[in-house]
Structure formats: structure tokens, C-alpha cells
Amino acid sequence: MPGRTESSLSIGIIGSGLGGLSAAIALRRAGHRVTLYERYDFGGEVGASLSVASNGSRFLEEWAVDIPAARPVVLRNLIRHEYVSGAVQGTYPLGDYRERFGTDYNNFHRIDLHNHLKGVALSQSGEGRPAELKTWHRACKLDPESGKITFENGAEAVHDAVVCADGIRSVMREQLGVVPEVAPSTSCCYRCIIYADKLRELGLEEFLDNDAIEFWGGDHDKTKIVLSACSDKNVVSCYCFYPAEKNDLKEDGWNISTTGENLAATFPGLDPRLITLFLNAEDIKMWRLYNHDPYPYWSKGRCTLLGDAAHPMMPDQSQGACMAIEDAGALGILFSEKYADLSVEERLRLYEAERKPRATKLQAASKRARENLNERIGWSSKDTKPGMLTIEEVCGYDMHAHIAELVRVSREAAA
């Protein structure tokens, strides 16, 4: 069976977003020499809140990431509100969440988590050799068989394995021969944040203290508001989904600025508390949502895709970040000493076999939940129908056991 003689591999990671940094930490912890390549200076992430359920938080704990240092709010409930009055229609309590799934349900500010993961990946302290970050290295060409990366600045690098974590608009994807089939969704989204002092001034401090993801709308309709506190309850963020035909947004990207007045006008008849919040919000952005068909494969030769480069999905299951963290977790397990007899190519084949079916199922469930909140994990567990995703299968997933079984089957087949 093909193997390797050196325990520490040279691994290149293209992209230093949440997925790339998670992979750097996982592979560093597994004993490898990791180099991150960022196309710009390290400007960090943009955006609002980012929920990381147990299936993602579990790996942060395994990697000895100091989760409280990233200032999450630990979620205790999912709350549904009546769209017009704001009255509570239903609550899904998460009170025994840690006992059921092993970790807390953490809600981060995206920038807090991104900056913290960067520190962990590059730190001199902690297990493994610190990852190296090379900025202003925009990858333009990749040879999957040799692991050679060519950059626009003229630099070249060769690695034993290359992880392409360059996001939803991945350039490296097509270097592996993967051509996305993309169609505009029927939905667009605003995101905004509002700070705690302003909420208290407006008499809306309850949104700081509910320890919840809160929903308005979402019943067989494209209109849905999702609100949650993050950053040690210093920030409340909102994601506000609406039918694309309301403003015919055609500009691409997820960082298009707009005003509170435009945001409020998009949701006539909404709970007046939210209208007040919108009119006083900051960092109001809008973006067009797109559906990506599942890709035929992720890995080729010594190279593979990770995160949004591999499986872009609607945000309606709050699982995009968790799927990227799971991807990183799978790489960390497969590139550990436990599976040192496997070649790089074998590990990447098993990585795809482990990750692709699960991520594809999350993609499909997220697309369904875009127009039907009852499809969202949590709510779906109350009235589960065949094929619906449940909180148990998402949050209780044992990746270590699944990988061990995949490797066992693979070894038996090769024997």
C-alpha cells in the first residue's frame, strides 16, 4: 500500500478565511508544516453573527481553541415571533444542549472568531508548529498532480498537499476541473448590526439578553428575519431575507451598502420593534443569494476543496461555518499519525468520501429552509418527516467513528 516515510508533511492552504484558518489549526495540531496564502493583506472577515453548533464547536475544543476568548454568546433557545405583533409563537429550548451533544451552541461575531482563529493558527504557543501566513499571494494556477501553486506576484510553491479554501468565488476550483452550475436564488438578504448601548437607549435590551436565535416570518415564504446577540452581548445582528423581485438586486457580492430606511421599507407591517432597530442599525449591507448545484468531486491528485469553495450553501440552516470547520476536522483526523500509512491521495479521497455526502445533504436542507422555516434543524425535530434534517443527525455526528469505518472498508478492499 502506498505510504510515506516522513511524518511531517508540507501543506499549503489557499485562503485564510474561517475555513482556511480552521484547516491550518487542524493540520498544525496533526504535526504538519502549514503555509497559508492570502490574496490580500490579512483584512479579516466581514459580516455579522455566526452560529457554531456542537458539530463545529466540538472541533474547536479538540484543537484547544480558547472559545470564550472569541466572546461568543452561548445560545439557550430558538424563538419564533409572529411577524406583525412580535408575539412569541413558539420556543425550542436548548437547555440540555451540552449534555446531549457535548459542547455549547456558540454564537460569535464573525470578525471576533476570525481574528481569534488567526491568532491560534500562527501562535508560538500550543501544540504543533505555528502556521506561516503569506499575504499578497493570489494563486492563479495549480497543478493538482505535483502540488505546485503559481501566484500572480511571480512566486511559486510546491507542497505535499494543497487545500483550496478560497471561498464561494474560488479560482482554484476550476484548476481542479470543477466548473460550478450556479443559478440566482429567488431571495436576497440584508445584514446589519446594532450595538448594546443603542439598544438600551431604544428600550430593546431584551434582544441582548434572550440568549437565542430569534425568527420572524419564514412560513412558506421568502421573507424571514433572523436576530441574535454575539460578541459578549455587545452586538445584536440581523439577517433579513426577502424576495428578490422587491428590488431586483443584480450587483454581485455580499458587502453592498444601503440605508436603514431602505431596509425598513422592505418589510412593511413587520414588528415595530424591528423597524425601530433597522432605522438605528449600522453596517447595513445587502447581497444576492445563489444556489450552487453539488460539485461532481472535490479532490484531484494532491489537492482538494474546502468550505465554500467545495459546498456553497444557503445560510438558512446556520451551518455554513460548521461545515467548513467539519471539513478541517476531517483533514486533521485523516492526516493524523493514526492514518500515517495512507498516501496523500488516499487521504484526500477518504476526506471527500467522508465530507461530500454530508455537506450535500446540508446544502439541500438549507435550500429547502430558505422558503420554509419548518425545515430548519430544531423546528424540524418537532415534526420530522422522511428526508428532513434533524438536530440529532447534525449536532450529534461522530466523525471520528465514521472516518475509522471508511478507512477500515478501504483497507479491506485493498487487501
PDB file of N, CA and C in Angstrom, residues 218-295:
ATOM      1  N   GLY A 218     -40.891  33.362   7.667  1.00  0.00           N
ATOM      2  CA  GLY A 218     -40.284  32.102   7.267  1.00  0.00           C
ATOM      3  C   GLY A 218     -41.244  30.964   6.999  1.00  0.00           C
ATOM      4  N   ASP A 219     -42.558  31.237   7.080  1.00  0.00           N
ATOM      5  CA  ASP A 219     -43.538  30.182   6.849  1.00  0.00           C
ATOM      6  C   ASP A 219     -43.952  30.151   5.382  1.00  0.00           C
ATOM      7  N   HIS A 220     -43.345  29.242   4.623  1.00  0.00           N
ATOM      8  CA  HIS A 220     -43.674  29.080   3.204  1.00  0.00           C
ATOM      9  C   HIS A 220     -43.579  30.420   2.467  1.00  0.00           C
ATOM     10  N   ASP A 221     -42.558  31.165   2.762  1.00  0.00           N
ATOM     11  CA  ASP A 221     -42.391  32.498   2.189  1.00  0.00           C
ATOM     12  C   ASP A 221     -40.909  32.826   2.214  1.00  0.00           C
ATOM     13  N   LYS A 222     -40.491  33.702   1.319  1.00  0.00           N
ATOM     14  CA  LYS A 222     -39.071  34.048   1.249  1.00  0.00           C
ATOM     15  C   LYS A 222     -38.682  35.113   2.276  1.00  0.00           C
ATOM     16  N   THR A 223     -39.676  35.682   2.982  1.00  0.00           N
ATOM     17  CA  THR A 223     -39.404  36.743   3.950  1.00  0.00           C
ATOM     18  C   THR A 223     -39.127  36.135   5.317  1.00  0.00           C
ATOM     19  N   LYS A 224     -37.952  36.450   5.876  1.00  0.00           N
ATOM     20  CA  LYS A 224     -37.600  35.929   7.200  1.00  0.00           C
ATOM     21  C   LYS A 224     -36.551  36.830   7.829  1.00  0.00           C
ATOM     22  N   ILE A 225     -36.743  37.156   9.097  1.00  0.00           N
ATOM     23  CA  ILE A 225     -35.765  37.912   9.869  1.00  0.00           C
ATOM     24  C   ILE A 225     -35.145  36.963  10.884  1.00  0.00           C
ATOM     25  N   VAL A 226     -33.822  36.985  11.005  1.00  0.00           N
ATOM     26  CA  VAL A 226     -33.102  36.172  11.975  1.00  0.00           C
ATOM     27  C   VAL A 226     -32.235  37.109  12.813  1.00  0.00           C
ATOM     28  N   LEU A 227     -32.466  37.118  14.119  1.00  0.00           N
ATOM     29  CA  LEU A 227     -31.783  38.051  15.023  1.00  0.00           C
ATOM     30  C   LEU A 227     -31.081  37.273  16.115  1.00  0.00           C
ATOM     31  N   SER A 228     -29.888  37.717  16.513  1.00  0.00           N
ATOM     32  CA  SER A 228     -29.180  37.081  17.629  1.00  0.00           C
ATOM     33  C   SER A 228     -28.125  38.024  18.170  1.00  0.00           C
ATOM     34  N   ALA A 229     -27.793  37.831  19.448  1.00  0.00           N
ATOM     35  CA  ALA A 229     -26.730  38.597  20.092  1.00  0.00           C
ATOM     36  C   ALA A 229     -25.409  37.840  19.971  1.00  0.00           C
ATOM     37  N   CYS A 230     -24.304  38.588  19.942  1.00  0.00           N
ATOM     38  CA  CYS A 230     -22.975  37.992  19.865  1.00  0.00           C
ATOM     39  C   CYS A 230     -21.989  38.938  20.542  1.00  0.00           C
ATOM     40  N   SER A 231     -20.723  38.620  20.466  1.00  0.00           N
ATOM     41  CA  SER A 231     -19.648  39.471  20.984  1.00  0.00           C
ATOM     42  C   SER A 231     -19.891  39.859  22.443  1.00  0.00           C
ATOM     43  N   ASP A 232     -20.066  38.832  23.305  1.00  0.00           N
ATOM     44  CA  ASP A 232     -20.319  39.052  24.738  1.00  0.00           C
ATOM     45  C   ASP A 232     -21.522  39.954  24.983  1.00  0.00           C
ATOM     46  N   LYS A 233     -22.544  39.817  24.134  1.00  0.00           N
ATOM     47  CA  LYS A 233     -23.790  40.597  24.248  1.00  0.00           C
ATOM     48  C   LYS A 233     -23.570  42.092  24.037  1.00  0.00           C
ATOM     49  N   ASN A 234     -22.531  42.436  23.332  1.00  0.00           N
ATOM     50  CA  ASN A 234     -22.297  43.839  22.984  1.00  0.00           C
ATOM     51  C   ASN A 234     -22.853  44.198  21.621  1.00  0.00           C
ATOM     52  N   VAL A 235     -23.256  43.190  20.851  1.00  0.00           N
ATOM     53  CA  VAL A 235     -23.747  43.402  19.493  1.00  0.00           C
ATOM     54  C   VAL A 235     -24.945  42.499  19.260  1.00  0.00           C
ATOM     55  N   VAL A 236     -25.980  43.041  18.589  1.00  0.00           N
ATOM     56  CA  VAL A 236     -27.053  42.215  18.037  1.00  0.00           C
ATOM     57  C   VAL A 236     -26.969  42.314  16.531  1.00  0.00           C
ATOM     58  N   SER A 237     -27.078  41.179  15.859  1.00  0.00           N
ATOM     59  CA  SER A 237     -27.030  41.180  14.403  1.00  0.00           C
ATOM     60  C   SER A 237     -28.323  40.629  13.841  1.00  0.00           C
ATOM     61  N   CYS A 238     -28.665  41.088  12.642  1.00  0.00           N
ATOM     62  CA  CYS A 238     -29.863  40.615  11.955  1.00  0.00           C
ATOM     63  C   CYS A 238     -29.505  40.212  10.534  1.00  0.00           C
ATOM     64  N   TYR A 239     -30.083  39.105  10.096  1.00  0.00           N
ATOM     65  CA  TYR A 239     -30.099  38.718   8.688  1.00  0.00           C
ATOM     66  C   TYR A 239     -31.551  38.784   8.241  1.00  0.00           C
ATOM     67  N   CYS A 240     -31.810  39.521   7.168  1.00  0.00           N
ATOM     68  CA  CYS A 240     -33.178  39.844   6.768  1.00  0.00           C
ATOM     69  C   CYS A 240     -33.390  39.406   5.322  1.00  0.00           C
ATOM     70  N   PHE A 241     -34.095  38.300   5.128  1.00  0.00           N
ATOM     71  CA  PHE A 241     -34.286  37.705   3.806  1.00  0.00           C
ATOM     72  C   PHE A 241     -35.591  38.203   3.199  1.00  0.00           C
ATOM     73  N   TYR A 242     -35.585  38.366   1.876  1.00  0.00           N
ATOM     74  CA  TYR A 242     -36.768  38.894   1.201  1.00  0.00           C
ATOM     75  C   TYR A 242     -36.764  38.456  -0.259  1.00  0.00           C
ATOM     76  N   PRO A 243     -37.937  38.485  -0.925  1.00  0.00           N
ATOM     77  CA  PRO A 243     -37.998  38.074  -2.332  1.00  0.00           C
ATOM     78  C   PRO A 243     -37.159  38.990  -3.218  1.00  0.00           C
ATOM     79  N   ALA A 244     -36.413  38.387  -4.138  1.00  0.00           N
ATOM     80  CA  ALA A 244     -35.507  39.157  -4.996  1.00  0.00           C
ATOM     81  C   ALA A 244     -36.245  40.208  -5.816  1.00  0.00           C
ATOM     82  N   GLU A 245     -37.498  39.934  -6.174  1.00  0.00           N
ATOM     83  CA  GLU A 245     -38.206  40.885  -7.045  1.00  0.00           C
ATOM     84  C   GLU A 245     -38.510  42.202  -6.348  1.00  0.00           C
ATOM     85  N   LYS A 246     -38.317  42.278  -5.030  1.00  0.00           N
ATOM     86  CA  LYS A 246     -38.627  43.527  -4.331  1.00  0.00           C
ATOM     87  C   LYS A 246     -37.710  44.669  -4.751  1.00  0.00           C
ATOM     88  N   ASN A 247     -36.466  44.364  -5.082  1.00  0.00           N
ATOM     89  CA  ASN A 247     -35.597  45.451  -5.552  1.00  0.00           C
ATOM     90  C   ASN A 247     -34.726  45.049  -6.732  1.00  0.00           C
ATOM     91  N   ASP A 248     -34.905  43.836  -7.229  1.00  0.00           N
ATOM     92  CA  ASP A 248     -34.207  43.386  -8.431  1.00  0.00           C
ATOM     93  C   ASP A 248     -32.702  43.619  -8.336  1.00  0.00           C
ATOM     94  N   LEU A 249     -32.130  43.291  -7.161  1.00  0.00           N
ATOM     95  CA  LEU A 249     -30.691  43.461  -6.956  1.00  0.00           C
ATOM     96  C   LEU A 249     -29.921  42.562  -7.910  1.00  0.00           C
ATOM     97  N   LYS A 250     -29.066  43.160  -8.721  1.00  0.00           N
ATOM     98  CA  LYS A 250     -28.273  42.374  -9.670  1.00  0.00           C
ATOM     99  C   LYS A 250     -26.782  42.432  -9.360  1.00  0.00           C
ATOM    100  N   GLU A 251     -26.353  43.430  -8.602  1.00  0.00           N
ATOM    101  CA  GLU A 251     -24.944  43.554  -8.267  1.00  0.00           C
ATOM    102  C   GLU A 251     -24.515  42.365  -7.427  1.00  0.00           C
ATOM    103  N   ASP A 252     -23.339  41.824  -7.736  1.00  0.00           N
ATOM    104  CA  ASP A 252     -22.849  40.650  -7.026  1.00  0.00           C
ATOM    105  C   ASP A 252     -22.067  41.087  -5.793  1.00  0.00           C
ATOM    106  N   GLY A 253     -21.911  40.156  -4.871  1.00  0.00           N
ATOM    107  CA  GLY A 253     -21.167  40.442  -3.654  1.00  0.00           C
ATOM    108  C   GLY A 253     -22.089  40.421  -2.451  1.00  0.00           C
ATOM    109  N   TRP A 254     -21.491  40.472  -1.253  1.00  0.00           N
ATOM    110  CA  TRP A 254     -22.317  40.488  -0.055  1.00  0.00           C
ATOM    111  C   TRP A 254     -21.923  41.646   0.848  1.00  0.00           C
ATOM    112  N   ASN A 255     -21.410  42.715   0.234  1.00  0.00           N
ATOM    113  CA  ASN A 255     -20.930  43.853   1.000  1.00  0.00           C
ATOM    114  C   ASN A 255     -21.406  45.156   0.376  1.00  0.00           C
ATOM    115  N   ILE A 256     -22.647  45.165  -0.148  1.00  0.00           N
ATOM    116  CA  ILE A 256     -23.205  46.327  -0.829  1.00  0.00           C
ATOM    117  C   ILE A 256     -23.931  47.183   0.206  1.00  0.00           C
ATOM    118  N   SER A 257     -23.491  48.406   0.384  1.00  0.00           N
ATOM    119  CA  SER A 257     -24.050  49.246   1.447  1.00  0.00           C
ATOM    120  C   SER A 257     -25.426  49.772   1.080  1.00  0.00           C
ATOM    121  N   THR A 258     -26.263  49.944   2.109  1.00  0.00           N
ATOM    122  CA  THR A 258     -27.563  50.574   1.941  1.00  0.00           C
ATOM    123  C   THR A 258     -27.925  51.281   3.242  1.00  0.00           C
ATOM    124  N   THR A 259     -29.166  51.795   3.334  1.00  0.00           N
ATOM    125  CA  THR A 259     -29.581  52.594   4.487  1.00  0.00           C
ATOM    126  C   THR A 259     -30.614  51.861   5.331  1.00  0.00           C
ATOM    127  N   GLY A 260     -30.756  52.324   6.564  1.00  0.00           N
ATOM    128  CA  GLY A 260     -31.784  51.782   7.424  1.00  0.00           C
ATOM    129  C   GLY A 260     -33.178  52.016   6.891  1.00  0.00           C
ATOM    130  N   GLU A 261     -33.370  53.140   6.214  1.00  0.00           N
ATOM    131  CA  GLU A 261     -34.667  53.446   5.622  1.00  0.00           C
ATOM    132  C   GLU A 261     -35.014  52.436   4.530  1.00  0.00           C
ATOM    133  N   ASN A 262     -34.044  52.108   3.691  1.00  0.00           N
ATOM    134  CA  ASN A 262     -34.289  51.096   2.650  1.00  0.00           C
ATOM    135  C   ASN A 262     -34.567  49.726   3.272  1.00  0.00           C
ATOM    136  N   LEU A 263     -33.818  49.396   4.307  1.00  0.00           N
ATOM    137  CA  LEU A 263     -34.023  48.126   4.986  1.00  0.00           C
ATOM    138  C   LEU A 263     -35.432  48.052   5.576  1.00  0.00           C
ATOM    139  N   ALA A 264     -35.837  49.079   6.311  1.00  0.00           N
ATOM    140  CA  ALA A 264     -37.157  49.076   6.946  1.00  0.00           C
ATOM    141  C   ALA A 264     -38.275  49.031   5.912  1.00  0.00           C
ATOM    142  N   ALA A 265     -38.106  49.758   4.802  1.00  0.00           N
ATOM    143  CA  ALA A 265     -39.158  49.821   3.784  1.00  0.00           C
ATOM    144  C   ALA A 265     -39.376  48.482   3.089  1.00  0.00           C
ATOM    145  N   THR A 266     -38.399  47.591   3.164  1.00  0.00           N
ATOM    146  CA  THR A 266     -38.510  46.286   2.518  1.00  0.00           C
ATOM    147  C   THR A 266     -39.452  45.356   3.278  1.00  0.00           C
ATOM    148  N   PHE A 267     -39.733  45.677   4.535  1.00  0.00           N
ATOM    149  CA  PHE A 267     -40.519  44.783   5.383  1.00  0.00           C
ATOM    150  C   PHE A 267     -41.727  45.513   5.988  1.00  0.00           C
ATOM    151  N   PRO A 268     -42.662  45.966   5.160  1.00  0.00           N
ATOM    152  CA  PRO A 268     -43.839  46.670   5.681  1.00  0.00           C
ATOM    153  C   PRO A 268     -44.679  45.755   6.568  1.00  0.00           C
ATOM    154  N   GLY A 269     -45.209  46.322   7.644  1.00  0.00           N
ATOM    155  CA  GLY A 269     -46.052  45.548   8.544  1.00  0.00           C
ATOM    156  C   GLY A 269     -45.306  44.723   9.560  1.00  0.00           C
ATOM    157  N   LEU A 270     -43.978  44.781   9.558  1.00  0.00           N
ATOM    158  CA  LEU A 270     -43.177  43.994  10.491  1.00  0.00           C
ATOM    159  C   LEU A 270     -43.288  44.547  11.914  1.00  0.00           C
ATOM    160  N   ASP A 271     -43.097  43.683  12.900  1.00  0.00           N
ATOM    161  CA  ASP A 271     -42.990  44.044  14.314  1.00  0.00           C
ATOM    162  C   ASP A 271     -42.319  45.418  14.467  1.00  0.00           C
ATOM    163  N   PRO A 272     -43.005  46.401  15.045  1.00  0.00           N
ATOM    164  CA  PRO A 272     -42.442  47.764  15.138  1.00  0.00           C
ATOM    165  C   PRO A 272     -41.098  47.835  15.851  1.00  0.00           C
ATOM    166  N   ARG A 273     -40.845  46.904  16.762  1.00  0.00           N
ATOM    167  CA  ARG A 273     -39.546  46.906  17.447  1.00  0.00           C
ATOM    168  C   ARG A 273     -38.411  46.695  16.448  1.00  0.00           C
ATOM    169  N   LEU A 274     -38.633  45.817  15.473  1.00  0.00           N
ATOM    170  CA  LEU A 274     -37.586  45.574  14.482  1.00  0.00           C
ATOM    171  C   LEU A 274     -37.427  46.752  13.535  1.00  0.00           C
ATOM    172  N   ILE A 275     -38.545  47.384  13.180  1.00  0.00           N
ATOM    173  CA  ILE A 275     -38.441  48.582  12.336  1.00  0.00           C
ATOM    174  C   ILE A 275     -37.596  49.642  13.040  1.00  0.00           C
ATOM    175  N   THR A 276     -37.823  49.835  14.338  1.00  0.00           N
ATOM    176  CA  THR A 276     -37.001  50.783  15.109  1.00  0.00           C
ATOM    177  C   THR A 276     -35.540  50.368  15.096  1.00  0.00           C
ATOM    178  N   LEU A 277     -35.303  49.073  15.282  1.00  0.00           N
ATOM    179  CA  LEU A 277     -33.926  48.575  15.253  1.00  0.00           C
ATOM    180  C   LEU A 277     -33.282  48.862  13.899  1.00  0.00           C
ATOM    181  N   PHE A 278     -33.990  48.561  12.816  1.00  0.00           N
ATOM    182  CA  PHE A 278     -33.430  48.763  11.477  1.00  0.00           C
ATOM    183  C   PHE A 278     -33.056  50.223  11.239  1.00  0.00           C
ATOM    184  N   LEU A 279     -33.911  51.128  11.673  1.00  0.00           N
ATOM    185  CA  LEU A 279     -33.672  52.555  11.424  1.00  0.00           C
ATOM    186  C   LEU A 279     -32.487  53.082  12.219  1.00  0.00           C
ATOM    187  N   ASN A 280     -32.058  52.334  13.224  1.00  0.00           N
ATOM    188  CA  ASN A 280     -30.920  52.749  14.052  1.00  0.00           C
ATOM    189  C   ASN A 280     -29.716  51.835  13.903  1.00  0.00           C
ATOM    190  N   ALA A 281     -29.769  50.916  12.941  1.00  0.00           N
ATOM    191  CA  ALA A 281     -28.693  49.931  12.775  1.00  0.00           C
ATOM    192  C   ALA A 281     -27.480  50.535  12.078  1.00  0.00           C
ATOM    193  N   GLU A 282     -26.386  49.787  12.126  1.00  0.00           N
ATOM    194  CA  GLU A 282     -25.132  50.177  11.471  1.00  0.00           C
ATOM    195  C   GLU A 282     -24.669  49.051  10.557  1.00  0.00           C
ATOM    196  N   ASP A 283     -23.691  49.379   9.722  1.00  0.00           N
ATOM    197  CA  ASP A 283     -23.063  48.383   8.841  1.00  0.00           C
ATOM    198  C   ASP A 283     -24.125  47.590   8.080  1.00  0.00           C
ATOM    199  N   ILE A 284     -25.052  48.328   7.441  1.00  0.00           N
ATOM    200  CA  ILE A 284     -26.160  47.681   6.734  1.00  0.00           C
ATOM    201  C   ILE A 284     -25.695  47.319   5.326  1.00  0.00           C
ATOM    202  N   LYS A 285     -25.716  46.030   5.031  1.00  0.00           N
ATOM    203  CA  LYS A 285     -25.265  45.529   3.732  1.00  0.00           C
ATOM    204  C   LYS A 285     -26.351  44.661   3.121  1.00  0.00           C
ATOM    205  N   MET A 286     -26.265  44.471   1.828  1.00  0.00           N
ATOM    206  CA  MET A 286     -27.224  43.602   1.144  1.00  0.00           C
ATOM    207  C   MET A 286     -26.478  42.704   0.174  1.00  0.00           C
ATOM    208  N   TRP A 287     -27.029  41.528  -0.069  1.00  0.00           N
ATOM    209  CA  TRP A 287     -26.404  40.655  -1.051  1.00  0.00           C
ATOM    210  C   TRP A 287     -27.415  39.722  -1.693  1.00  0.00           C
ATOM    211  N   ARG A 288     -27.087  39.344  -2.910  1.00  0.00           N
ATOM    212  CA  ARG A 288     -27.879  38.410  -3.709  1.00  0.00           C
ATOM    213  C   ARG A 288     -27.457  37.000  -3.351  1.00  0.00           C
ATOM    214  N   LEU A 289     -28.420  36.114  -3.188  1.00  0.00           N
ATOM    215  CA  LEU A 289     -28.121  34.720  -2.865  1.00  0.00           C
ATOM    216  C   LEU A 289     -28.145  33.863  -4.121  1.00  0.00           C
ATOM    217  N   TYR A 290     -27.273  32.864  -4.163  1.00  0.00           N
ATOM    218  CA  TYR A 290     -27.152  31.980  -5.321  1.00  0.00           C
ATOM    219  C   TYR A 290     -27.206  30.526  -4.874  1.00  0.00           C
ATOM    220  N   ASN A 291     -27.783  29.692  -5.710  1.00  0.00           N
ATOM    221  CA  ASN A 291     -27.783  28.252  -5.493  1.00  0.00           C
ATOM    222  C   ASN A 291     -26.704  27.605  -6.357  1.00  0.00           C
ATOM    223  N   HIS A 292     -25.852  26.824  -5.736  1.00  0.00           N
ATOM    224  CA  HIS A 292     -24.833  26.041  -6.441  1.00  0.00           C
ATOM    225  C   HIS A 292     -25.253  24.584  -6.428  1.00  0.00           C
ATOM    226  N   ASP A 293     -25.304  23.965  -7.586  1.00  0.00           N
ATOM    227  CA  ASP A 293     -25.503  22.521  -7.614  1.00  0.00           C
ATOM    228  C   ASP A 293     -24.297  21.836  -6.989  1.00  0.00           C
ATOM    229  N   PRO A 294     -24.480  20.695  -6.339  1.00  0.00           N
ATOM    230  CA  PRO A 294     -23.322  19.964  -5.790  1.00  0.00           C
ATOM    231  C   PRO A 294     -22.295  19.661  -6.882  1.00  0.00           C
ATOM    232  N   TYR A 295     -21.031  19.779  -6.518  1.00  0.00           N
ATOM    233  CA  TYR A 295     -19.966  19.553  -7.488  1.00  0.00           C
ATOM    234  C   TYR A 295     -19.715  18.061  -7.662  1.00  0.00           C
TER     235      TYR A 295
END
